[in-house]
CSV table of C-alpha atoms and ligand atoms in Angstrom, one decimal:
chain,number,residue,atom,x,y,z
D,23,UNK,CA,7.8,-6.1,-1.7
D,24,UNK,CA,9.5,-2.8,-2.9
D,25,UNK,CA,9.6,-2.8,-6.1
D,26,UNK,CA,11.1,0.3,-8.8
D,27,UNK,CA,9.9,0.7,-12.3
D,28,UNK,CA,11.5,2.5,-14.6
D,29,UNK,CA,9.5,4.0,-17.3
D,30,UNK,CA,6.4,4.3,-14.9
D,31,UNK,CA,4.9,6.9,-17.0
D,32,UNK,CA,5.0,4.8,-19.6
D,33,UNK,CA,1.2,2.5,-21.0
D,34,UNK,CA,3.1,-0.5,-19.0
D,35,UNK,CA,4.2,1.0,-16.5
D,36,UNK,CA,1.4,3.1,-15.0
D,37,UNK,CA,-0.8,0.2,-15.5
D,38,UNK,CA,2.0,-2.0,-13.6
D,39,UNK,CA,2.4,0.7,-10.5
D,40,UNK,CA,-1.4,0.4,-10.3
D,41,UNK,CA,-1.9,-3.5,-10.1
D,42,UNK,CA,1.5,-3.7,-7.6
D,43,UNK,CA,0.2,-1.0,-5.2
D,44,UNK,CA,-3.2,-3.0,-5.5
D,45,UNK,CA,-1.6,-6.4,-4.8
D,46,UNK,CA,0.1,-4.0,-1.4
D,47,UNK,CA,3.4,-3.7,-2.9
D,48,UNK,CA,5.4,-0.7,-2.3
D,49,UNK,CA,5.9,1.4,-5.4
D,50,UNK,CA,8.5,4.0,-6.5
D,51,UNK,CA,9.4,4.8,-10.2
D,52,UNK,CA,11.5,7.0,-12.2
D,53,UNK,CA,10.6,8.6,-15.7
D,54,UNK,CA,11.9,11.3,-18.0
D,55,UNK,CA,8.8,11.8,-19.7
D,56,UNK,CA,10.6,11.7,-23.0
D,57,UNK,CA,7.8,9.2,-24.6
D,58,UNK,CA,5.4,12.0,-23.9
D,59,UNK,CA,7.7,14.6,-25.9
D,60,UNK,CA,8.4,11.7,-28.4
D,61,UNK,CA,4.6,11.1,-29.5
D,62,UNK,CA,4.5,14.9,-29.9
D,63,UNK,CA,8.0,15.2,-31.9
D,64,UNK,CA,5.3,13.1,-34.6
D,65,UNK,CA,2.4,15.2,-34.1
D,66,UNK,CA,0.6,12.9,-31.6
D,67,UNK,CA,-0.6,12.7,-28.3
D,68,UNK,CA,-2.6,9.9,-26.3
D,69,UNK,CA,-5.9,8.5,-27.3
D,70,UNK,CA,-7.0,9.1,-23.6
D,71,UNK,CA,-6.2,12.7,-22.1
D,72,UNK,CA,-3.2,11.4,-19.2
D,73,UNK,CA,-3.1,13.6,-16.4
D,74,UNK,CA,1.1,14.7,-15.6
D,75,UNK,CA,2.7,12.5,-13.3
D,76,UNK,CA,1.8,14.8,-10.2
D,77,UNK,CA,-1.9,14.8,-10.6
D,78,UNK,CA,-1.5,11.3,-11.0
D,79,UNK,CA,-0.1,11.1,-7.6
D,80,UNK,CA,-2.9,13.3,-6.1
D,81,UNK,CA,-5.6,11.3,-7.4
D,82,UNK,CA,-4.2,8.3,-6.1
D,83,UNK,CA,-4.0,10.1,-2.8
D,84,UNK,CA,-7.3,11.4,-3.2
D,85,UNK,CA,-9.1,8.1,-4.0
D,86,UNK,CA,-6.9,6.4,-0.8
D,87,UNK,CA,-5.3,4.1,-3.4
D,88,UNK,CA,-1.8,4.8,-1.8
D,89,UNK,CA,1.3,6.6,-2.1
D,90,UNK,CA,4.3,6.3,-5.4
D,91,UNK,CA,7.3,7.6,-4.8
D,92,UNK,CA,8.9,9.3,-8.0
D,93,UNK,CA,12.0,11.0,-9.4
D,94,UNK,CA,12.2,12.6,-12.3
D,95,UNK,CA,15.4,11.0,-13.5
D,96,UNK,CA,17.1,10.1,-16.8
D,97,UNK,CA,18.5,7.0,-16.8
D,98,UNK,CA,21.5,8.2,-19.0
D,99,UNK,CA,22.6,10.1,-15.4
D,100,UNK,CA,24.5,7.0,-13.6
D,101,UNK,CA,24.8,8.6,-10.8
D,102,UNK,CA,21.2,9.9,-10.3
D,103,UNK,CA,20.1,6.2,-11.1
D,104,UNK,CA,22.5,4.8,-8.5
D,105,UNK,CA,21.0,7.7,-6.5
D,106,UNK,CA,17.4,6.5,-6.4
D,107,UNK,CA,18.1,3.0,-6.3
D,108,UNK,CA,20.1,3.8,-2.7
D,109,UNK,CA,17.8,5.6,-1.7
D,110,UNK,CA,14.7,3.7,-2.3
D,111,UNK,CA,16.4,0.4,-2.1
D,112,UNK,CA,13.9,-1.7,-4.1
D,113,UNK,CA,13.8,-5.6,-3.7
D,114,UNK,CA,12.9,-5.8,-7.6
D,115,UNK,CA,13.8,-3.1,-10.2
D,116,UNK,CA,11.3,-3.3,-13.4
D,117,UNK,CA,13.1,-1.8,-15.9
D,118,UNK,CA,10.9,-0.7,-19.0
D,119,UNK,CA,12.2,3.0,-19.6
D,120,UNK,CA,13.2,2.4,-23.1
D,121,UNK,CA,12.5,3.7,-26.7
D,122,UNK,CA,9.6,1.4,-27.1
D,123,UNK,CA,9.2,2.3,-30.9
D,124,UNK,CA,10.3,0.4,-33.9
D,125,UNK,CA,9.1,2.9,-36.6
D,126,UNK,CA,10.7,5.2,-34.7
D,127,UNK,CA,14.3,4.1,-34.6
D,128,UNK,CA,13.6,3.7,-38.5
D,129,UNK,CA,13.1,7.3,-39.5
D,130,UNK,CA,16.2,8.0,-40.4
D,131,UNK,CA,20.0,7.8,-38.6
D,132,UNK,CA,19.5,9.8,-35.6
D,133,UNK,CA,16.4,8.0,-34.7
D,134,UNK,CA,18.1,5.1,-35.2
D,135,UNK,CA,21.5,6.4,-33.2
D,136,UNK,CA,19.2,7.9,-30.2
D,137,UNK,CA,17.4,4.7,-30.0
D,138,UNK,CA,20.5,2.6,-30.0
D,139,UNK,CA,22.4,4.5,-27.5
D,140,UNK,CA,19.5,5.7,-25.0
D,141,UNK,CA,18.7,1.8,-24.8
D,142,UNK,CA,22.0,0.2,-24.2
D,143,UNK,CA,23.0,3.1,-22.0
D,144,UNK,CA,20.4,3.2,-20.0
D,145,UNK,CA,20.4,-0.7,-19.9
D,146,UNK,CA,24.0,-0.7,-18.7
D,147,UNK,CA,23.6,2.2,-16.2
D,148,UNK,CA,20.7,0.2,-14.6
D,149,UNK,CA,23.0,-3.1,-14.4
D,150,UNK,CA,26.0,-1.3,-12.5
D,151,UNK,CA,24.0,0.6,-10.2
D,152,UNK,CA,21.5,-2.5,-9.2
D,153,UNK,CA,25.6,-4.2,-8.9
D,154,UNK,CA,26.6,-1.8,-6.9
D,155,UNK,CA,23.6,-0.5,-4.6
D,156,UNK,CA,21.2,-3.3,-4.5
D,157,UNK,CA,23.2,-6.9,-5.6
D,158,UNK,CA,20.7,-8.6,-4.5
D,159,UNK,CA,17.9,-7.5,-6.1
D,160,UNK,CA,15.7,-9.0,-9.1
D,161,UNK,CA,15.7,-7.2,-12.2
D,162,UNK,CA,12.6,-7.8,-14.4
D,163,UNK,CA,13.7,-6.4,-17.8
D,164,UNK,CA,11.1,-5.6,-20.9
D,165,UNK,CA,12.6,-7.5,-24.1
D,166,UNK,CA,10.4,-8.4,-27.0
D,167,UNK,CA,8.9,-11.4,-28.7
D,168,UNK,CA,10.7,-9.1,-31.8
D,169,UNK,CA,14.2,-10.1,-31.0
D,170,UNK,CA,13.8,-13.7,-32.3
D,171,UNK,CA,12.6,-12.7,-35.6
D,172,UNK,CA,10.4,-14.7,-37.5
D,173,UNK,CA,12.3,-18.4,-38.2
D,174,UNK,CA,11.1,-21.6,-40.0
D,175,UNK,CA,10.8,-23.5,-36.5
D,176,UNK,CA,9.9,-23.5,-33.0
D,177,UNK,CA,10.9,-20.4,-30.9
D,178,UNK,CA,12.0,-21.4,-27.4
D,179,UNK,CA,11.8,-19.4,-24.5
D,180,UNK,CA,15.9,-17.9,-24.5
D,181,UNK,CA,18.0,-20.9,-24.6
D,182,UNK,CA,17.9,-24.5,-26.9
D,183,UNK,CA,19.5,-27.7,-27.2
D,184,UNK,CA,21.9,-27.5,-30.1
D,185,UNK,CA,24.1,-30.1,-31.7
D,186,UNK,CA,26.7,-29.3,-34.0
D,187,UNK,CA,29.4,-31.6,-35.5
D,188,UNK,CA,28.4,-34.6,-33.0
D,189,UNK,CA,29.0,-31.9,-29.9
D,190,UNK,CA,26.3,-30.7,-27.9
D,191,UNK,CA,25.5,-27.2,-25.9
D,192,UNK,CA,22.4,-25.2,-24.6
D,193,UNK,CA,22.5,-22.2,-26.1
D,194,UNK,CA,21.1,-18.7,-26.2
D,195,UNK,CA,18.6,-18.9,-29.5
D,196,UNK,CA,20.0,-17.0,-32.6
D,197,UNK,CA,18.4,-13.5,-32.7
D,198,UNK,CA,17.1,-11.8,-36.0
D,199,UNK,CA,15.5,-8.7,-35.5
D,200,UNK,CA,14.3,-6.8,-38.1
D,201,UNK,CA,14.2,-2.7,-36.8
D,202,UNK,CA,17.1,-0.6,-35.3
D,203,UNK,CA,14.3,-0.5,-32.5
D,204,UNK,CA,14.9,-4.8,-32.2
D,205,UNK,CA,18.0,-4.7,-32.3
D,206,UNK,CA,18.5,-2.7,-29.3
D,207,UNK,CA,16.6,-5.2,-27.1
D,208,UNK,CA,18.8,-7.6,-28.4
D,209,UNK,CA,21.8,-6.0,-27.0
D,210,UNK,CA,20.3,-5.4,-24.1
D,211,UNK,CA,19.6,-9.3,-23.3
D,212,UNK,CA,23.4,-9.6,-24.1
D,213,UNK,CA,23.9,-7.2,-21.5
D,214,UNK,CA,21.8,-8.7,-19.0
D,215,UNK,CA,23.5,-12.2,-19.2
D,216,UNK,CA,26.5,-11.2,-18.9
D,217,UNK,CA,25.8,-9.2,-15.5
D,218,UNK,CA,24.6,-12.4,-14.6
D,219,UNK,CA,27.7,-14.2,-15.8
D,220,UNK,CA,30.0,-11.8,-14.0
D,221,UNK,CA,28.1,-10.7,-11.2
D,222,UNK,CA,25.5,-13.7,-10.3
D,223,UNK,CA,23.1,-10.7,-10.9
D,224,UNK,CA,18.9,-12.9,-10.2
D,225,UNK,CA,17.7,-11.3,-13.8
D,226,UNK,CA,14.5,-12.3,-16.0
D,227,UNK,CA,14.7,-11.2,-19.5
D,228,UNK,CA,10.5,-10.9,-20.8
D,229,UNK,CA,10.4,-11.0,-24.3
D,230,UNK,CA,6.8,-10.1,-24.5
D,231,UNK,CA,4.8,-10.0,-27.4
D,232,UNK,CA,2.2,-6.9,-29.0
D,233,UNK,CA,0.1,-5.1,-26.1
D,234,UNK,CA,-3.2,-4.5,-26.5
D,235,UNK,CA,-6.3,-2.5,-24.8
D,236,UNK,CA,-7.0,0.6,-23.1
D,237,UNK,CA,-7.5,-0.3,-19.5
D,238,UNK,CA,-7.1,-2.7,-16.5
D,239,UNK,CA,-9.2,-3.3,-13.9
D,240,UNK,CA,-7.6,-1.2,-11.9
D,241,UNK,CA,-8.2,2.2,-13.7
D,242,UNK,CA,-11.2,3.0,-12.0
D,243,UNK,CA,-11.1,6.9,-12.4
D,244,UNK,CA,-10.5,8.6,-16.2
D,245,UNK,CA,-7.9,10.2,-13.2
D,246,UNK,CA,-5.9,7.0,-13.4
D,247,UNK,CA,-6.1,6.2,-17.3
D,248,UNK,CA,-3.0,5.1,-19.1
D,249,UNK,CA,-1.6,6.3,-22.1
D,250,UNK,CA,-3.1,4.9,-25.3
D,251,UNK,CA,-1.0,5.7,-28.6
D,252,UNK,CA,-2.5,5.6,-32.0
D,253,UNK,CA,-0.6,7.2,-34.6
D,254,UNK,CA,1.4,5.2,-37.3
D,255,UNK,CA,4.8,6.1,-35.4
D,256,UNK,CA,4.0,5.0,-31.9
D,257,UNK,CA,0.7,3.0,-31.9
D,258,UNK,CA,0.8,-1.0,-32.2
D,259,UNK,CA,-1.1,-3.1,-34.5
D,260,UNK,CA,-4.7,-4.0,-32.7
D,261,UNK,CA,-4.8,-0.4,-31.1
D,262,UNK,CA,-4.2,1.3,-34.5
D,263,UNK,CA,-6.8,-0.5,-35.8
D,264,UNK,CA,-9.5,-0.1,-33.0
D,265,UNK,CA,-8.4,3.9,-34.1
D,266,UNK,CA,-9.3,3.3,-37.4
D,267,UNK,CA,-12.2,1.2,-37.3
D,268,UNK,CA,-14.0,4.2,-34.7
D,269,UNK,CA,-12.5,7.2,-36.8
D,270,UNK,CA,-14.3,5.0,-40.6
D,271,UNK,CA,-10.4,5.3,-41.7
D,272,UNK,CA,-9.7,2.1,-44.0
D,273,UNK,CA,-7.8,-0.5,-41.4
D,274,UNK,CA,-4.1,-1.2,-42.6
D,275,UNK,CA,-2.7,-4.6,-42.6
D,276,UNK,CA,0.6,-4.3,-43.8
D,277,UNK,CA,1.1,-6.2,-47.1
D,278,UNK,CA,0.1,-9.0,-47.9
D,279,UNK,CA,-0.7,-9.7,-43.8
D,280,UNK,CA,0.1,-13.3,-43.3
D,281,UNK,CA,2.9,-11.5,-40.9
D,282,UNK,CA,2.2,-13.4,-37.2
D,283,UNK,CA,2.5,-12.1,-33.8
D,284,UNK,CA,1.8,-12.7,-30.1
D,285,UNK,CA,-0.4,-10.5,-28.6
D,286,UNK,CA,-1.6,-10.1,-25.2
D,287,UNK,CA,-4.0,-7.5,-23.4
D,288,UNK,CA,-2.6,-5.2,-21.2
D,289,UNK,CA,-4.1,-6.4,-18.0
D,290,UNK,CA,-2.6,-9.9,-19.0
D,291,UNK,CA,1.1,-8.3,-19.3
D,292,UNK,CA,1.0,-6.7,-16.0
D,293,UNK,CA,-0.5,-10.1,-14.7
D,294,UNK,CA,2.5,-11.8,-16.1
D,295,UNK,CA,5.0,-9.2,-15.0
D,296,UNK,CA,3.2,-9.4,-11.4
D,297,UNK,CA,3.8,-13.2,-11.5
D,298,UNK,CA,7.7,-13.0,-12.3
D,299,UNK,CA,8.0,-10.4,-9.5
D,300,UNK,CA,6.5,-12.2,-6.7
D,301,UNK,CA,8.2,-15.7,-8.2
D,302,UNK,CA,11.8,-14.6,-8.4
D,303,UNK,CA,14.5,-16.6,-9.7
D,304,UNK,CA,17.3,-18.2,-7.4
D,305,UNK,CA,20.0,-16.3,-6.4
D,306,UNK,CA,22.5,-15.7,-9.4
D,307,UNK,CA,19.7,-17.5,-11.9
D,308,UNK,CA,18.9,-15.9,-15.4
D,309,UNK,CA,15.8,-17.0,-16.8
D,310,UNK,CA,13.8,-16.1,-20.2
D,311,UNK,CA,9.9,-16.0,-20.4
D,312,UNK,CA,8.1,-15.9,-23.7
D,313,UNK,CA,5.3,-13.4,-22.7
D,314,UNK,CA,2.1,-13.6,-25.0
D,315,UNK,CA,-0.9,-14.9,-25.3
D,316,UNK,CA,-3.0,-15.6,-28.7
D,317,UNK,CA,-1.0,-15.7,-31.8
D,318,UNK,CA,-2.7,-13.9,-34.7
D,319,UNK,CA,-2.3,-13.0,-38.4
D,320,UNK,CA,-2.2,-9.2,-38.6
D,321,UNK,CA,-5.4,-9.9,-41.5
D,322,UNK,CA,-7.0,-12.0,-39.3
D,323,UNK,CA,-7.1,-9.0,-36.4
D,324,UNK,CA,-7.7,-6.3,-39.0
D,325,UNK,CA,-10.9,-8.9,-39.5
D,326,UNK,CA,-11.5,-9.5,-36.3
D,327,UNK,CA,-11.5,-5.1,-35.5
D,328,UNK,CA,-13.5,-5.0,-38.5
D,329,UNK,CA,-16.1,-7.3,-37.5
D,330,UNK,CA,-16.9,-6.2,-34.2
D,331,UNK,CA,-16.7,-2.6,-34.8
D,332,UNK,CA,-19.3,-3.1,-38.1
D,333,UNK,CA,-21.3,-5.1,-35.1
D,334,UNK,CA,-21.3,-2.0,-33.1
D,335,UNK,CA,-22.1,1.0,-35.0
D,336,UNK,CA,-18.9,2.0,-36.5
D,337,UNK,CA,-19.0,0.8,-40.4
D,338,UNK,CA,-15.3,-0.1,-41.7
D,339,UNK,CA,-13.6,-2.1,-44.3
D,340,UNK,CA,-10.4,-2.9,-44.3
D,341,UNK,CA,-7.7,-2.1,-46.7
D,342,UNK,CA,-4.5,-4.0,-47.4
D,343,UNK,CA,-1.9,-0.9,-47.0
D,344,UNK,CA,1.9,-1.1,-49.3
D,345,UNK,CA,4.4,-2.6,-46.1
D,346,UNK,CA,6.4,-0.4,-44.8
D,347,UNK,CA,8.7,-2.4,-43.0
D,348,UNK,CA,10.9,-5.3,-44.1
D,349,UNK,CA,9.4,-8.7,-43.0
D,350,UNK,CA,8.1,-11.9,-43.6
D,351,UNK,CA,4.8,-11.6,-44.5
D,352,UNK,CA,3.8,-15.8,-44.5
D,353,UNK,CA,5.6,-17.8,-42.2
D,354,UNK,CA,5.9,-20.2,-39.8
D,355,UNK,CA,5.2,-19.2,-36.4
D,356,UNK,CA,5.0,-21.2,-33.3
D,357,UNK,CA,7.1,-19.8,-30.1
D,358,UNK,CA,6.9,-22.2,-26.9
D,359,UNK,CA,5.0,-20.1,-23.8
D,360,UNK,CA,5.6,-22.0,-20.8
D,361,UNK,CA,7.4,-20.7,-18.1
D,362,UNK,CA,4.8,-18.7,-17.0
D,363,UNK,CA,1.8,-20.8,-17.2
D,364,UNK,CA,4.0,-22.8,-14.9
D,365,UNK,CA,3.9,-19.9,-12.6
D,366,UNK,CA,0.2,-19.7,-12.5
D,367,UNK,CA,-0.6,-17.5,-15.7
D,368,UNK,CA,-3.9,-18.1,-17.1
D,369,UNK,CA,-4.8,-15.3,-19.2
D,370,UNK,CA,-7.7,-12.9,-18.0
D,371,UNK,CA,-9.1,-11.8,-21.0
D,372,UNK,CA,-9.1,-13.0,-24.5
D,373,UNK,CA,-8.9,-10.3,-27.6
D,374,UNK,CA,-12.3,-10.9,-28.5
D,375,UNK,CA,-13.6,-10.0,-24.9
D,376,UNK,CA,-11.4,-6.4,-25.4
D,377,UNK,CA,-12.8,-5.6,-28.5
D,378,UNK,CA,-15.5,-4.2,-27.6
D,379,UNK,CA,-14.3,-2.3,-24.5
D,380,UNK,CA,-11.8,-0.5,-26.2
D,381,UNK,CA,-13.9,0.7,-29.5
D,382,UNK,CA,-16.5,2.4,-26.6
D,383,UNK,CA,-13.4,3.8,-24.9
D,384,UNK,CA,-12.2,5.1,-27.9
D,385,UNK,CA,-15.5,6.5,-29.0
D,386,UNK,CA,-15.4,8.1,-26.0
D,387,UNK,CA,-12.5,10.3,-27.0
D,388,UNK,CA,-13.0,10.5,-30.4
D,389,UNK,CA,-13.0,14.3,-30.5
D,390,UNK,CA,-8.7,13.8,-29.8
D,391,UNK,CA,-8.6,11.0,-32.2
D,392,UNK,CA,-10.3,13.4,-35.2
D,393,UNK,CA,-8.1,15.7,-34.1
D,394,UNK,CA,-5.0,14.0,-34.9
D,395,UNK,CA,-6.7,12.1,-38.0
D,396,UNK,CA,-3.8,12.8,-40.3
D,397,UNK,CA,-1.0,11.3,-38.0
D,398,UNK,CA,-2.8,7.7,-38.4
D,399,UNK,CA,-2.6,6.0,-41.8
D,400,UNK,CA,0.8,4.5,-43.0
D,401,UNK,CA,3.2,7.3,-44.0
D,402,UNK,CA,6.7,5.9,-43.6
D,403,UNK,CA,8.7,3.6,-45.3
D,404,UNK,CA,11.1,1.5,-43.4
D,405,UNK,CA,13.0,0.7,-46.4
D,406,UNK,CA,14.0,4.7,-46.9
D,407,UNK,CA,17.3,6.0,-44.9
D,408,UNK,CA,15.7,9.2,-44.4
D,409,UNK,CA,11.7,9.3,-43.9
D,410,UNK,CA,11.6,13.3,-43.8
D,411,UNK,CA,12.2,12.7,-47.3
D,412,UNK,CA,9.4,10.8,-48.1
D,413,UNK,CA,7.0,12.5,-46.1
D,414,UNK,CA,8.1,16.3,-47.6
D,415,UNK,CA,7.4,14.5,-51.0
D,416,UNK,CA,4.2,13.3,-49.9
D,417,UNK,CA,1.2,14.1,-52.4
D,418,UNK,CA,-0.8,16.6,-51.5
D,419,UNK,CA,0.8,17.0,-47.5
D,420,UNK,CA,0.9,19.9,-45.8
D,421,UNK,CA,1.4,17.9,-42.4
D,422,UNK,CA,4.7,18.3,-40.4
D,423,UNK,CA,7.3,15.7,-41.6
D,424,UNK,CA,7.6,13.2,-38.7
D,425,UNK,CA,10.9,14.5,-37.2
D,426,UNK,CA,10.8,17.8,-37.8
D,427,UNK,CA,13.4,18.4,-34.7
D,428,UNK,CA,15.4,15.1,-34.6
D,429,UNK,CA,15.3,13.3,-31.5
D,430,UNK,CA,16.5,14.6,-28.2
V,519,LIG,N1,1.2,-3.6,-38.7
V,519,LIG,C1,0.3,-3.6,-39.7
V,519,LIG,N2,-0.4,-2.4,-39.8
V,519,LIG,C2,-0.3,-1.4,-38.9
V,519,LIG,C3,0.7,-1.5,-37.9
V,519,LIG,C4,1.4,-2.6,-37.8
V,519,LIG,O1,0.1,-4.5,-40.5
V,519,LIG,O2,-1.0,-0.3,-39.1
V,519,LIG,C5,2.0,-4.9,-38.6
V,519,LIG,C6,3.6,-4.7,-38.7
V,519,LIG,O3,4.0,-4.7,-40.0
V,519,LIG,C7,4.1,-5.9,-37.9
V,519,LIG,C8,3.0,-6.1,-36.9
V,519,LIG,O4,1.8,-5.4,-37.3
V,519,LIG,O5,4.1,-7.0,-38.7
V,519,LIG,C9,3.4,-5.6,-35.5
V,519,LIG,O6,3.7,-4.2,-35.6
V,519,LIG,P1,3.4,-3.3,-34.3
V,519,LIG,O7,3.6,-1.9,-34.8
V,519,LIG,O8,2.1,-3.6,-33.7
V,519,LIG,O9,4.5,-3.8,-33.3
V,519,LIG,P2,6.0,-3.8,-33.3
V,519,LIG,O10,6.6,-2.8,-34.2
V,519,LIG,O11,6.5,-5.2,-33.5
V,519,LIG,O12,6.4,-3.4,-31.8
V,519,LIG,C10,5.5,-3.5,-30.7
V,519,LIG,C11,5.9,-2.5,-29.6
V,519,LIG,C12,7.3,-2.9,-29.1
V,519,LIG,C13,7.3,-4.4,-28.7
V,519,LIG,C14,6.8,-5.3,-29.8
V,519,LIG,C15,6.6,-6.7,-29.4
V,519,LIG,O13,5.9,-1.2,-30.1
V,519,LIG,O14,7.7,-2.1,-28.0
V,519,LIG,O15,8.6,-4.8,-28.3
V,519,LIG,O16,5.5,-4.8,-30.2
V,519,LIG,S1,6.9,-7.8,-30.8
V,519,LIG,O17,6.1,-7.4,-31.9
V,519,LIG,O18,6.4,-9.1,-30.4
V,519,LIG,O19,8.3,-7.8,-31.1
């Protein structure tokens, strides 16, 4: 099948392109590198040293793991995205070129404002160019586990029964995100049903949980590593942690830590992607997956780093750290994931088996991971309209404050 991701730079994305060309997919993509200048904008940079996009092509060539066609594109351009999607004419666009970042979009309004607008543009530039270039094709579009929020009951996967003053409907299930970041997935799901409403656009909407890990099987060569992001800004729970746990900083769970998520490793989320590309959805059909795998407290995985990296030579403790953000910490959590085991989906690893692979990966590059030391522990505070203001005022900081340039 040819299939075009955007965002292939991207930890998803790379590790996606490898697994499709793998599986004897054709592969283009189309990135902007703007995560890379992003993760720097807060004084960051990947865990594991990623080669530019061109030397990543080489070594792909070099180890005769095949060919990816790329273009350096921004998906705010409509007509360069309508441009490569002629030209390369994919069966099945995978669109994950977003602002991937809550704390991000919460530094202060132009975080927020860039996040909004870069997400919902680029959603809607994708949805008229794959209208008017490819209608045919199957868009597989990142969303997040985040958009439903955290309610008191079952969390389906898009769409419930509802009855309502003795009437019934299936509906789209409320939304309740809790960062700018959320939000903007949210719109984008709106988005996305209604191409599907107006056009008969084949769309599945992945609301996928926390990623973990810092390989798949596939990354044989350090040439073919993924990114792997660790600061407080652009790192996610379990990988943070791993950071912490091999650089002997205290590991943070937010507050009181009874928040729950669904996490799943990397290698599973490209399985699962892999499994809604080659399973399309009927002609004109819209369908939601719920994509995770174990759900966790985020104490019991701060426990759970804790333990295995004390096991293996890296003594830690963990720390509960003031929360940041503004969120349930003790609630109910059980979302329904179904569809996909349905497709086939048995999960490949388990987070206990991925442990201890990614602390000796990190350890590996720990010389990058001292070297960005002070970018790690919790910093921001969600609840602030301006961070810069908080991080100037910092005790005792002489670091950069986390957007010294604004976003671009
Ligand atoms: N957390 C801590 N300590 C930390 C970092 C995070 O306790 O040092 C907590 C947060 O408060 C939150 C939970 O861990 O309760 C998850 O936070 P996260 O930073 O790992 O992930 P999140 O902001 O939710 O976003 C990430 C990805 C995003 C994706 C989302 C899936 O960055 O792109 O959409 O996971 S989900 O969380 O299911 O919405």
């Amino acid at each position: 099948m040819r299939i075009l991701i955007t965002g292939i730079d991207g930890y998803s994305g790379w590790a996606l392109a490898l697994h499709l060309l793998q599986r004897g997919h054709t592969v283009s993509g189309l990135d902007n590198f703007i995560t890379r200048e992003r993760v720097a904008e807060v004084g960051s940079w990947s865990a594991t040293p990623i080669p530019t996009f061109r030397e990543r092509q080489a070594a792909l060539k070099e180890l005769g793991l095949g060919e990816i066609s790329f273009h350096e594109v921004d998906l705010g351009d409509y007509a360069a995205t309508r441009r490569v999607l002629r030209e390369e004419r994919p069966e099945a666009v995978v669109h994950l070129g977003e602002q991937r970042s809550a704390p991000y979009s919460m530094i202060d309004v132009h975080h927020a404002v860039a996040t909004q607008t870069q997400n919902v543009t680029s959603t809607l530039h994708l949805l008229y160019a794959m209208h008017e270039a490819l209608p045919d094709a199957h868009l597989v579009k990142m969303g997040t586990m985040g958009e439903y929020g955290t309610p008191n009951v079952d969390i389906p996967e898009g769409f419930f029964e509802v009855e309502y003053r003795g009437r019934r409907d299936r509906m789209p299930f409320p939304r309740q995100a809790s960062s700018w970041y959320h939000w903007s997935k949210v719109f984008d799901s709106g988005d996305v049903m209604l191409a599907n409403r107006l056009w008969g656009l084949r769309a599945t909407d992945v609301m996928q949980g926390v990623i973990y890990g810092t390989r798949t099987p596939e990354i044989t060569d350090d040439r073919l590593l993924t990114r792997f992001d660790f600061d407080e800004v652009w790192g996610t729970a379990l990988n943070r942690f791993c950071v912490q746990a091999v650089l002997g900083l205290p590991i943070t769970p937010y507050g009181k830590g009874g928040q729950q998520r669904g996490f799943l490793a990397l290698e599973d989320s490209v399985q699962s992607l892999t499994l809604a590309l080659e399973n399309p959805p009927e002609p004109g059909e819209y369908r939601v997956f719920n994509q995770f795998d174990e759900a966790y407290s985020i104490r019991q995985l701060a426990d759970l780093v804790a333990a295995e990296a004390s096991s293996r030579g890296f003594p830690c403790h963990v720390e509960a750290s003031y929360n940041p953000r503004v969120e349930a910490e003790e609630h109910y959590y059980h979302p329904l994931h179904e569809r996909l085991p349905a497709l086939g989906y048995r999960p490949l690893r388990t987070l206990k088996d991925s442990l201890g692979e990614m602390l000796t990966d990190l350890a590996r590059f720990r010389a990058r991971l001292e070297a960005k030391k002070h970018v790690v522990q919790p910093r921001m505070d969600f609840r602030l309209s301006d961070n810069k203001v908080r991080l100037l005022g910092h005790p005792g900081s002489k670091e950069t404050p986390v957007a010294p340039s604004g976003p671009r």
